[in-house]
Amino acid sequence: MKNKGKLYVSGPMSNYPGYNFDAFAEAASQLRTAGYQVEDPGEFGVADGWSWFDYMRKDLMIVCQVDGIATLPDWQCSRGACAEVEVAHILHIPVMPVGVWLNSASVE
């Protein structure tokens, strides 16, 4: 299967059970099956002593290196996801819901 580019999964984590890692993992799995390389911030896990700002510094560096952002439901309710999407827009990196990326992969 041809690689379709690298996507970053963006969505809410704070105040979600298990930081919403299950939703991130499911999206990453589906996108990988569709042929994308995927950066899933949930795979990093929780680092001892890290603040929200530490995670954002790491995640925004990754956002700058991907071909697109795949958003999870309710991403607009997440301060971090909003920042990731804003950076992507500034850099002209496409931002679409996970389902749209999956549908576009199936028509190629």
PDB file of C-alpha atoms in Angstrom, residues 4-57:
ATOM      1  CA  LYS A   4      -0.462   8.670   1.826  1.00  0.00           C
ATOM      2  CA  GLY A   5       1.522  11.042   4.042  1.00  0.00           C
ATOM      3  CA  LYS A   6       1.915  11.717   7.731  1.00  0.00           C
ATOM      4  CA  LEU A   7      -1.016  12.802   9.873  1.00  0.00           C
ATOM      5  CA  TYR A   8      -1.189  14.063  13.435  1.00  0.00           C
ATOM      6  CA  VAL A   9      -4.237  13.094  15.494  1.00  0.00           C
ATOM      7  CA  SER A  10      -5.597  16.083  17.399  1.00  0.00           C
ATOM      8  CA  GLY A  11      -8.363  16.063  19.970  1.00  0.00           C
ATOM      9  CA  PRO A  12      -9.345  16.567  23.575  1.00  0.00           C
ATOM     10  CA  MET A  13      -7.391  14.838  26.350  1.00  0.00           C
ATOM     11  CA  SER A  14      -7.645  16.890  29.538  1.00  0.00           C
ATOM     12  CA  ASN A  15     -10.569  15.987  31.790  1.00  0.00           C
ATOM     13  CA  TYR A  16     -11.319  12.814  29.785  1.00  0.00           C
ATOM     14  CA  PRO A  17     -11.123   9.333  31.314  1.00  0.00           C
ATOM     15  CA  GLY A  18      -7.712   7.895  30.491  1.00  0.00           C
ATOM     16  CA  TYR A  19      -6.912  11.164  28.704  1.00  0.00           C
ATOM     17  CA  ASN A  20      -9.076   9.929  25.795  1.00  0.00           C
ATOM     18  CA  PHE A  21      -6.195   7.691  24.729  1.00  0.00           C
ATOM     19  CA  ASP A  22      -8.626   5.021  23.459  1.00  0.00           C
ATOM     20  CA  ALA A  23     -10.169   7.424  20.932  1.00  0.00           C
ATOM     21  CA  PHE A  24      -6.706   8.506  19.782  1.00  0.00           C
ATOM     22  CA  ALA A  25      -5.568   4.879  19.428  1.00  0.00           C
ATOM     23  CA  GLU A  26      -8.668   3.910  17.450  1.00  0.00           C
ATOM     24  CA  ALA A  27      -8.244   6.835  15.066  1.00  0.00           C
ATOM     25  CA  ALA A  28      -4.528   6.107  14.636  1.00  0.00           C
ATOM     26  CA  SER A  29      -5.244   2.453  13.892  1.00  0.00           C
ATOM     27  CA  GLN A  30      -7.879   3.284  11.267  1.00  0.00           C
ATOM     28  CA  LEU A  31      -5.657   5.881   9.617  1.00  0.00           C
ATOM     29  CA  ARG A  32      -2.682   3.505   9.510  1.00  0.00           C
ATOM     30  CA  THR A  33      -4.850   0.805   7.961  1.00  0.00           C
ATOM     31  CA  ALA A  34      -5.838   3.365   5.301  1.00  0.00           C
ATOM     32  CA  GLY A  35      -2.147   3.908   4.464  1.00  0.00           C
ATOM     33  CA  TYR A  36      -1.175   6.975   6.452  1.00  0.00           C
ATOM     34  CA  GLN A  37       1.790   7.365   8.756  1.00  0.00           C
ATOM     35  CA  VAL A  38       0.375   8.617  12.035  1.00  0.00           C
ATOM     36  CA  GLU A  39       1.649  10.683  14.931  1.00  0.00           C
ATOM     37  CA  ASP A  40      -0.601   9.887  17.900  1.00  0.00           C
ATOM     38  CA  PRO A  41       0.220  12.031  20.947  1.00  0.00           C
ATOM     39  CA  GLY A  42      -1.549   9.457  23.121  1.00  0.00           C
ATOM     40  CA  GLU A  43       1.190   6.952  22.323  1.00  0.00           C
ATOM     41  CA  PHE A  44       3.641   9.132  24.223  1.00  0.00           C
ATOM     42  CA  GLY A  45       1.637   8.504  27.377  1.00  0.00           C
ATOM     43  CA  VAL A  46       1.963  10.479  30.569  1.00  0.00           C
ATOM     44  CA  ALA A  47       5.411  11.733  31.575  1.00  0.00           C
ATOM     45  CA  ASP A  48       6.197  12.238  35.250  1.00  0.00           C
ATOM     46  CA  GLY A  49       6.539  15.895  36.127  1.00  0.00           C
ATOM     47  CA  TRP A  50       5.360  17.221  32.758  1.00  0.00           C
ATOM     48  CA  SER A  51       2.962  20.142  32.644  1.00  0.00           C
ATOM     49  CA  TRP A  52       0.404  20.894  29.942  1.00  0.00           C
ATOM     50  CA  PHE A  53       2.934  23.342  28.503  1.00  0.00           C
ATOM     51  CA  ASP A  54       5.595  20.640  28.231  1.00  0.00           C
ATOM     52  CA  TYR A  55       3.226  18.435  26.210  1.00  0.00           C
ATOM     53  CA  MET A  56       2.266  21.336  23.971  1.00  0.00           C
ATOM     54  CA  ARG A  57       5.881  22.238  23.233  1.00  0.00           C
TER      55      ARG A  57
END
